[in-house]
PDB file of C-alpha atoms in Angstrom:
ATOM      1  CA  UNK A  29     142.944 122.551  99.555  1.00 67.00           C
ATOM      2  CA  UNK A  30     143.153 125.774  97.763  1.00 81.00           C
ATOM      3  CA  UNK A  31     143.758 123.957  94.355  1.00 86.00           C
ATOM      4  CA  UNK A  32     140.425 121.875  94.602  1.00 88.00           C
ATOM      5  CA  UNK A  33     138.366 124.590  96.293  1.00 91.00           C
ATOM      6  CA  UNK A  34     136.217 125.464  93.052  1.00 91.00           C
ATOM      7  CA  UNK A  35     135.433 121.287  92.862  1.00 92.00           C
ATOM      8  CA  UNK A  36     134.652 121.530  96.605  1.00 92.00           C
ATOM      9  CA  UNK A  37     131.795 124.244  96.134  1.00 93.00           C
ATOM     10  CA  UNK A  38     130.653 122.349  92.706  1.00 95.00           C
ATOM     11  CA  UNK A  39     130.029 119.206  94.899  1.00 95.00           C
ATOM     12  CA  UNK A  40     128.354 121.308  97.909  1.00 95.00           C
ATOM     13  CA  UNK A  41     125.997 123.380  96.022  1.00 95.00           C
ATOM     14  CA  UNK A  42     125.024 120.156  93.457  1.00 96.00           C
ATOM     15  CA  UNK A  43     124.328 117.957  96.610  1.00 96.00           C
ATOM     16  CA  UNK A  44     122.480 120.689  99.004  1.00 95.00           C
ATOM     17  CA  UNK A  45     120.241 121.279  95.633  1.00 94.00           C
ATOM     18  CA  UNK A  46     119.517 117.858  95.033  1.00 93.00           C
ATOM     19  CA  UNK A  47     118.425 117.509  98.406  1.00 93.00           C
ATOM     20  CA  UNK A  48     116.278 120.699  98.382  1.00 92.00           C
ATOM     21  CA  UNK A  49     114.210 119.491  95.564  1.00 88.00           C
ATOM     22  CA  UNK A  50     113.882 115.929  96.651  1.00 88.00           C
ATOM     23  CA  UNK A  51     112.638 117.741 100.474  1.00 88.00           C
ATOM     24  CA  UNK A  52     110.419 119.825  98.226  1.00 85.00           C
ATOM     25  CA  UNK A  53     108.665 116.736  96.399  1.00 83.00           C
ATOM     26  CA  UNK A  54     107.995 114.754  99.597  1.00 82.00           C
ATOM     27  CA  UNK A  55     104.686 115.499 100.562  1.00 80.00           C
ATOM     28  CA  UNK A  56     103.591 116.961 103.562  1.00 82.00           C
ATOM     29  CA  UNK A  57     102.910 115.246 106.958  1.00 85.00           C
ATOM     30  CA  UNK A  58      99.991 116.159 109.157  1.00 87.00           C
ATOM     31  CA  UNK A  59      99.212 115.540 112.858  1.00 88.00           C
ATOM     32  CA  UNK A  60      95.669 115.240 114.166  1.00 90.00           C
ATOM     33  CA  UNK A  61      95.421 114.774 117.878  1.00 90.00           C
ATOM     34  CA  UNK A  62      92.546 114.072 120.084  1.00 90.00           C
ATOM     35  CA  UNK A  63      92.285 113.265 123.370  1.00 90.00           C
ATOM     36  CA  UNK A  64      90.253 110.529 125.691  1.00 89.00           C
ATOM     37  CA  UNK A  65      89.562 109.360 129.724  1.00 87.00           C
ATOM     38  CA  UNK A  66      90.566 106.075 130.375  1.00 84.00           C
ATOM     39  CA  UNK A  67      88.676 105.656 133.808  1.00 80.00           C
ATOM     40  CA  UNK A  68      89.422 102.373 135.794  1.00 75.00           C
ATOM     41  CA  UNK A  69      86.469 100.428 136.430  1.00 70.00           C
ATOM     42  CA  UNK A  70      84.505 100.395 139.244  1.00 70.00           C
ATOM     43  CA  UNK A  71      84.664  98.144 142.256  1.00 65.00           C
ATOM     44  CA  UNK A  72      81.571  96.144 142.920  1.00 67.00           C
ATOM     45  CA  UNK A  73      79.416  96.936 145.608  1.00 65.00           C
ATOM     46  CA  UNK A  74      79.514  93.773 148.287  1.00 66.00           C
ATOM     47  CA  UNK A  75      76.758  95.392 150.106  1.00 66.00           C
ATOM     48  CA  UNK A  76      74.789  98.453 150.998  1.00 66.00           C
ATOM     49  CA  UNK A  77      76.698  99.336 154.072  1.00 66.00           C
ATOM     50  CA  UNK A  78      80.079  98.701 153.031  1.00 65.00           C
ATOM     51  CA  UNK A  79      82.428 101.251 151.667  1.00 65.00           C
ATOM     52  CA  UNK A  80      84.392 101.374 148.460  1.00 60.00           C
ATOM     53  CA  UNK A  81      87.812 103.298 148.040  1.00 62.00           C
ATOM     54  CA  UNK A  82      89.019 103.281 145.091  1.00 59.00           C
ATOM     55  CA  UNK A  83      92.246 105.612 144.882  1.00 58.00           C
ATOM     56  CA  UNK A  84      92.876 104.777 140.852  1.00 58.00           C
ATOM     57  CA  UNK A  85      96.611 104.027 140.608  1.00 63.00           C
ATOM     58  CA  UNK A  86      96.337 100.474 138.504  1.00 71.00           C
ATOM     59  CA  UNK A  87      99.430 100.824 136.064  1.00 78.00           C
ATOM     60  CA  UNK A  88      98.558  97.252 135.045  1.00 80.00           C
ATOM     61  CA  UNK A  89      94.880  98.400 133.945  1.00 81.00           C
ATOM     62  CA  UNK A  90      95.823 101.793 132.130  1.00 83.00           C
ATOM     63  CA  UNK A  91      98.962 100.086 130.179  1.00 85.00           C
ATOM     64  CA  UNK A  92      96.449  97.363 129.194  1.00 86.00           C
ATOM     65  CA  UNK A  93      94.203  99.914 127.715  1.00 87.00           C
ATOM     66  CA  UNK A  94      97.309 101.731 126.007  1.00 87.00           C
ATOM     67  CA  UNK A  95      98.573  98.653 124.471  1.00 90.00           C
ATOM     68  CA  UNK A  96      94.678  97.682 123.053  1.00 88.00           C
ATOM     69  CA  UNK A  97      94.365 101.303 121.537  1.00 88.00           C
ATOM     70  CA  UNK A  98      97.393 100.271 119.267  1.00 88.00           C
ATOM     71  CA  UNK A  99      95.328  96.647 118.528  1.00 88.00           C
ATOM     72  CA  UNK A 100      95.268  96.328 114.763  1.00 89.00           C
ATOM     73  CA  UNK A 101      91.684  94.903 115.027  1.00 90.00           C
ATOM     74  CA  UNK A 102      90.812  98.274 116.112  1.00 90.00           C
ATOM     75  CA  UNK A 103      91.844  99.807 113.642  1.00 89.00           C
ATOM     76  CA  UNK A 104      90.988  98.018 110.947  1.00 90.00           C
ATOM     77  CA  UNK A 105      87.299  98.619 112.480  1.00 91.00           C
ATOM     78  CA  UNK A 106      88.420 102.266 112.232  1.00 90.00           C
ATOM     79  CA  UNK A 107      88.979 101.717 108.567  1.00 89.00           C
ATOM     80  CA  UNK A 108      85.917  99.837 108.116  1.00 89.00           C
ATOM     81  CA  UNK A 109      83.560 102.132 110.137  1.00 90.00           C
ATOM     82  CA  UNK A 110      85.096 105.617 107.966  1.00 88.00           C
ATOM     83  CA  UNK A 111      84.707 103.185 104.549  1.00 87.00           C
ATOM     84  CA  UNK A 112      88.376 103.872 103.407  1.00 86.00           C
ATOM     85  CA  UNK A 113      88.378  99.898 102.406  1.00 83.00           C
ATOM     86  CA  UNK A 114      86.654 101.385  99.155  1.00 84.00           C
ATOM     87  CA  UNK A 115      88.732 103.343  97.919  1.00 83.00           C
ATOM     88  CA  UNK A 116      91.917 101.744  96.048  1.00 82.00           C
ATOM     89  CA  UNK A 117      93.759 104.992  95.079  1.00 79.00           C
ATOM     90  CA  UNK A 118      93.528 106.478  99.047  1.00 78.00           C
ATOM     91  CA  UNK A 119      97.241 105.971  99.273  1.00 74.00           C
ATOM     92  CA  UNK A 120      98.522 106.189  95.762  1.00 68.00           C
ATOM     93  CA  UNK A 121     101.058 109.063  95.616  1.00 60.00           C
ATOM     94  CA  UNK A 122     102.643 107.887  99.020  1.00 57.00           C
ATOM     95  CA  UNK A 123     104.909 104.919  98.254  1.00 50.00           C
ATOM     96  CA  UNK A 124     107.520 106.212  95.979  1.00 55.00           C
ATOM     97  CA  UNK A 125     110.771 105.226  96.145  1.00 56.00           C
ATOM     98  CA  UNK A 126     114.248 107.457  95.976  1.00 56.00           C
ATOM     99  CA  UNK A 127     114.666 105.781  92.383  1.00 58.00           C
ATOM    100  CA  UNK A 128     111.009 107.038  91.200  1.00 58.00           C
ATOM    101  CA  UNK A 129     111.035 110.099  93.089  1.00 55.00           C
ATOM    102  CA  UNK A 130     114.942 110.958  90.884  1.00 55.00           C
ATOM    103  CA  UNK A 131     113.398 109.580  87.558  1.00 60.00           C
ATOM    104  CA  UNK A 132     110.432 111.892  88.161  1.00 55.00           C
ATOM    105  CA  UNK A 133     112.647 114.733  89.292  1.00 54.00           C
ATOM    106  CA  UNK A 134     114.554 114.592  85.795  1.00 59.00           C
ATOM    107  CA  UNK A 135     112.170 113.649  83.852  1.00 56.00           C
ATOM    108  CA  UNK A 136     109.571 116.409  84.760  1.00 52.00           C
ATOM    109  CA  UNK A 137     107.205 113.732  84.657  1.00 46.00           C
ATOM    110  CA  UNK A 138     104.328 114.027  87.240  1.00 47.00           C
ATOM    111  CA  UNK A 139     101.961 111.614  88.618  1.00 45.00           C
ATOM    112  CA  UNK A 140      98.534 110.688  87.358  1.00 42.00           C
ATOM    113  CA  UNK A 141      96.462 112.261  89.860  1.00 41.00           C
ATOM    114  CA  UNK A 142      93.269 110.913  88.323  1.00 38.00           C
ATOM    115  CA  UNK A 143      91.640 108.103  89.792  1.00 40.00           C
ATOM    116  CA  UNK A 144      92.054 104.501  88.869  1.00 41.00           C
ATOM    117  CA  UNK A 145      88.256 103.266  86.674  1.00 38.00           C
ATOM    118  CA  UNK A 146      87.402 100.937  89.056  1.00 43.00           C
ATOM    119  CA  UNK A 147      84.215 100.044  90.393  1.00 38.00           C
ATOM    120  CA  UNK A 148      82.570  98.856  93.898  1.00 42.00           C
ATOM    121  CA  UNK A 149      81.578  95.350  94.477  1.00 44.00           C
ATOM    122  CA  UNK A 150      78.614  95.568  96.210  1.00 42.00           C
ATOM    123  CA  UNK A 151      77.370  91.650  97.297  1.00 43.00           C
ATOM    124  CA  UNK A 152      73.568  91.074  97.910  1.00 44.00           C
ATOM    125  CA  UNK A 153      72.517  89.503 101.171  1.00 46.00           C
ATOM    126  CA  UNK A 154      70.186  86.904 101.186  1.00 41.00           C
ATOM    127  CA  UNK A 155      69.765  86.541 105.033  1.00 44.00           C
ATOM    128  CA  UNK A 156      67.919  89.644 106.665  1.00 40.00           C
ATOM    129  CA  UNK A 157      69.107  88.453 109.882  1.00 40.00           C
ATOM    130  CA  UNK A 158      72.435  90.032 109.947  1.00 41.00           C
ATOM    131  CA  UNK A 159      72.521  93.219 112.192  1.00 42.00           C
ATOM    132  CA  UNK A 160      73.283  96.663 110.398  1.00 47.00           C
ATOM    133  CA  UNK A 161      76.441  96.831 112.430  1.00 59.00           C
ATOM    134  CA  UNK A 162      78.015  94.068 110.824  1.00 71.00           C
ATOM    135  CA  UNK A 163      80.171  95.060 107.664  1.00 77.00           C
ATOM    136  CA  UNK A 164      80.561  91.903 104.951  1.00 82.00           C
ATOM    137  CA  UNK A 165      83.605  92.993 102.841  1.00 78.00           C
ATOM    138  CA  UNK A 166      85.598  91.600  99.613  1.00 82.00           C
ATOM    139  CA  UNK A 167      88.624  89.406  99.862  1.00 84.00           C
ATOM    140  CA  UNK A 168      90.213  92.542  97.724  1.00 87.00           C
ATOM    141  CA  UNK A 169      88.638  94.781 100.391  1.00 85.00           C
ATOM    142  CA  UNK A 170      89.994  92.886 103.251  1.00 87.00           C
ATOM    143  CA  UNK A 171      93.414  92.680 101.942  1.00 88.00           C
ATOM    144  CA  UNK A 172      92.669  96.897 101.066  1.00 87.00           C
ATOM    145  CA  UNK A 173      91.312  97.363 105.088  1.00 88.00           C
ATOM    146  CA  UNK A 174      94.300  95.355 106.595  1.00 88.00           C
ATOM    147  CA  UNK A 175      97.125  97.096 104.464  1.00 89.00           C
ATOM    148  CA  UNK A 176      95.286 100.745 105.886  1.00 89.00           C
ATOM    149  CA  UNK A 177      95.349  99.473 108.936  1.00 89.00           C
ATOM    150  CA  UNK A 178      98.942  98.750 108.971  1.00 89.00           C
ATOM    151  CA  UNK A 179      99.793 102.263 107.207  1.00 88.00           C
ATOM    152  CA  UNK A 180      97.844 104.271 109.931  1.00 89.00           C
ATOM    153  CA  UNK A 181      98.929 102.237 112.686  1.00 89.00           C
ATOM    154  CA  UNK A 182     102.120 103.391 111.429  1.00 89.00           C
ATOM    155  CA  UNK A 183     101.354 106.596 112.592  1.00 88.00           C
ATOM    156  CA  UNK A 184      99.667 106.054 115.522  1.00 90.00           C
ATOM    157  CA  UNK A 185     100.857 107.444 118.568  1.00 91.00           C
ATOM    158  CA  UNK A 186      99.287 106.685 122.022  1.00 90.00           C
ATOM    159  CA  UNK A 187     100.237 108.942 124.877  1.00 91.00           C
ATOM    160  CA  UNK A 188      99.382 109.437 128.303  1.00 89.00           C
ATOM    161  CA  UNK A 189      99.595 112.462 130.134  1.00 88.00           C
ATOM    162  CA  UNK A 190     101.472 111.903 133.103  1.00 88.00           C
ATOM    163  CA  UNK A 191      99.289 111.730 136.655  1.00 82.00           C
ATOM    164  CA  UNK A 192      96.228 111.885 135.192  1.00 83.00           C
ATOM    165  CA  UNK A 193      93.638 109.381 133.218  1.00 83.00           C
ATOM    166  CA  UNK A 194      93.655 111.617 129.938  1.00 87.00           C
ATOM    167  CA  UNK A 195      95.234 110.014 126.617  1.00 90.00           C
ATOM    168  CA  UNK A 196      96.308 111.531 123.687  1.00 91.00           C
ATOM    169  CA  UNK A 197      95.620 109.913 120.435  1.00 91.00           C
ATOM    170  CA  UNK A 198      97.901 110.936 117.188  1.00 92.00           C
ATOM    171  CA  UNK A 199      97.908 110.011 113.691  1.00 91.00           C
ATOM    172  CA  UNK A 200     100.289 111.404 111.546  1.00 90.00           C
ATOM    173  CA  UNK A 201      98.985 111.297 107.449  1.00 88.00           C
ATOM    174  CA  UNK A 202      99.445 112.991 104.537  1.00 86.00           C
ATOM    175  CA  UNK A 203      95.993 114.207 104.125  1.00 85.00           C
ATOM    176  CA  UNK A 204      94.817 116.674 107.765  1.00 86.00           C
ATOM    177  CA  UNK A 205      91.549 115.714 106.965  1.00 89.00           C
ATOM    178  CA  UNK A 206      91.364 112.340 107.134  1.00 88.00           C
ATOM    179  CA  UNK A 207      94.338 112.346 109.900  1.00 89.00           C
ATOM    180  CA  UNK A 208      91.682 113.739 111.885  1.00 90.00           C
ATOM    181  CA  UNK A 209      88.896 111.497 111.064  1.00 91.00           C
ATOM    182  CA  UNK A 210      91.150 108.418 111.936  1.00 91.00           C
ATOM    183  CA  UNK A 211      91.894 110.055 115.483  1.00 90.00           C
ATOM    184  CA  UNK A 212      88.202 110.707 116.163  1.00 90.00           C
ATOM    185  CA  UNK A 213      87.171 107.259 115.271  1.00 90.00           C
ATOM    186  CA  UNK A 214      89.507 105.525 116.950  1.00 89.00           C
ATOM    187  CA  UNK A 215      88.472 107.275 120.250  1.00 88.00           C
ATOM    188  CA  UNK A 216      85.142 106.608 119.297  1.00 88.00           C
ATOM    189  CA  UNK A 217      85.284 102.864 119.144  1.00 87.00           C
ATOM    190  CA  UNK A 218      87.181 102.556 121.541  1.00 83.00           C
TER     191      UNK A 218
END
């Protein structure tokens, strides 16, 4: 042991550095939370004189709403509504492999953090009937909205508090800000 103690430390400190700078280059994760009532509905009223209890307690109803606030659908209306669908370069810098992240490492070769030259499609309407609510996008959009979607949903985490109606919604991102637009919205729509 004594003999290869000196090749011992050499290995150590070379692999506890490499792993220090490859910690240092991943970028930072954020967590916005908010929170939201999920109230059960309410019973119908059979008639004016009859009495209603309702003493909450439907698992079935609040695991329902639980599993739809992790819908995909939802969130790609989440993506929609905040317009991230527009932008191509929103997660750019995020999927780097171990191989890229090393060649960068010994290269000293950083990342273009300019944006891509690419412009909007914007499509023109002919029928005025459509509502204002209703979003027409791009098949390069869609693909864009569903593959956001996906990423946030990701990190997306739905929590109830227990004995109580209140839900905590989480998305984890590498940017706070829009973390905390994405928790927001989803509330909102929902």
């Amino acid at each position: 042991v004594y003999k290869r103690l000196p090749l011992i430390i050499a290995l150590a400190v070379v692999v506890t550095s490499a792993v220090a700078f490859y910690m240092y280059r991943q970028p930072s994760e954020y967590l916005a939370q908010t929170q939201m009532i999920i109230e059960p509905p309410k019973p119908k009223v059979q008639s004016k004189d009859a009495i209603n209890i309702n003493f909450g307690g439907d698992i079935n109803y609040t695991n329902t709403q639980l599993k739809l606030l992790q819908n995909p659908d939802l969130m790609r209306n989440v993506v929609v509504r905040l317009g991230l669908h527009r932008d191509p370069n929103l997660f750019a810098n995020q999927n780097k492999g171990v191989m890229t992240t090393l060649r960068a490492l010994f290269s000293g070769d950083k990342t273009k953090t300019g944006k891509e030259s690419s412009l909007p499609v914007l499509t023109e309407n002919s029928d005025s009937s459509q509502t204002a609510d209703k979003i027409i996008l791009t098949p390069e959009e869609i693909v864009r909205a569903n593959s956001y979607a996906g990423i946030f949903l990701g990190g997306l985490r739905v929590e109830p508090i227990e004995r109580t109606n209140i839900v905590n919604i989480s998305v984890q991102s590498t940017n706070p800000d829009l973390a905390a637009k994405v928790a927001d919205k989803t509330a909102e729509l929902f």
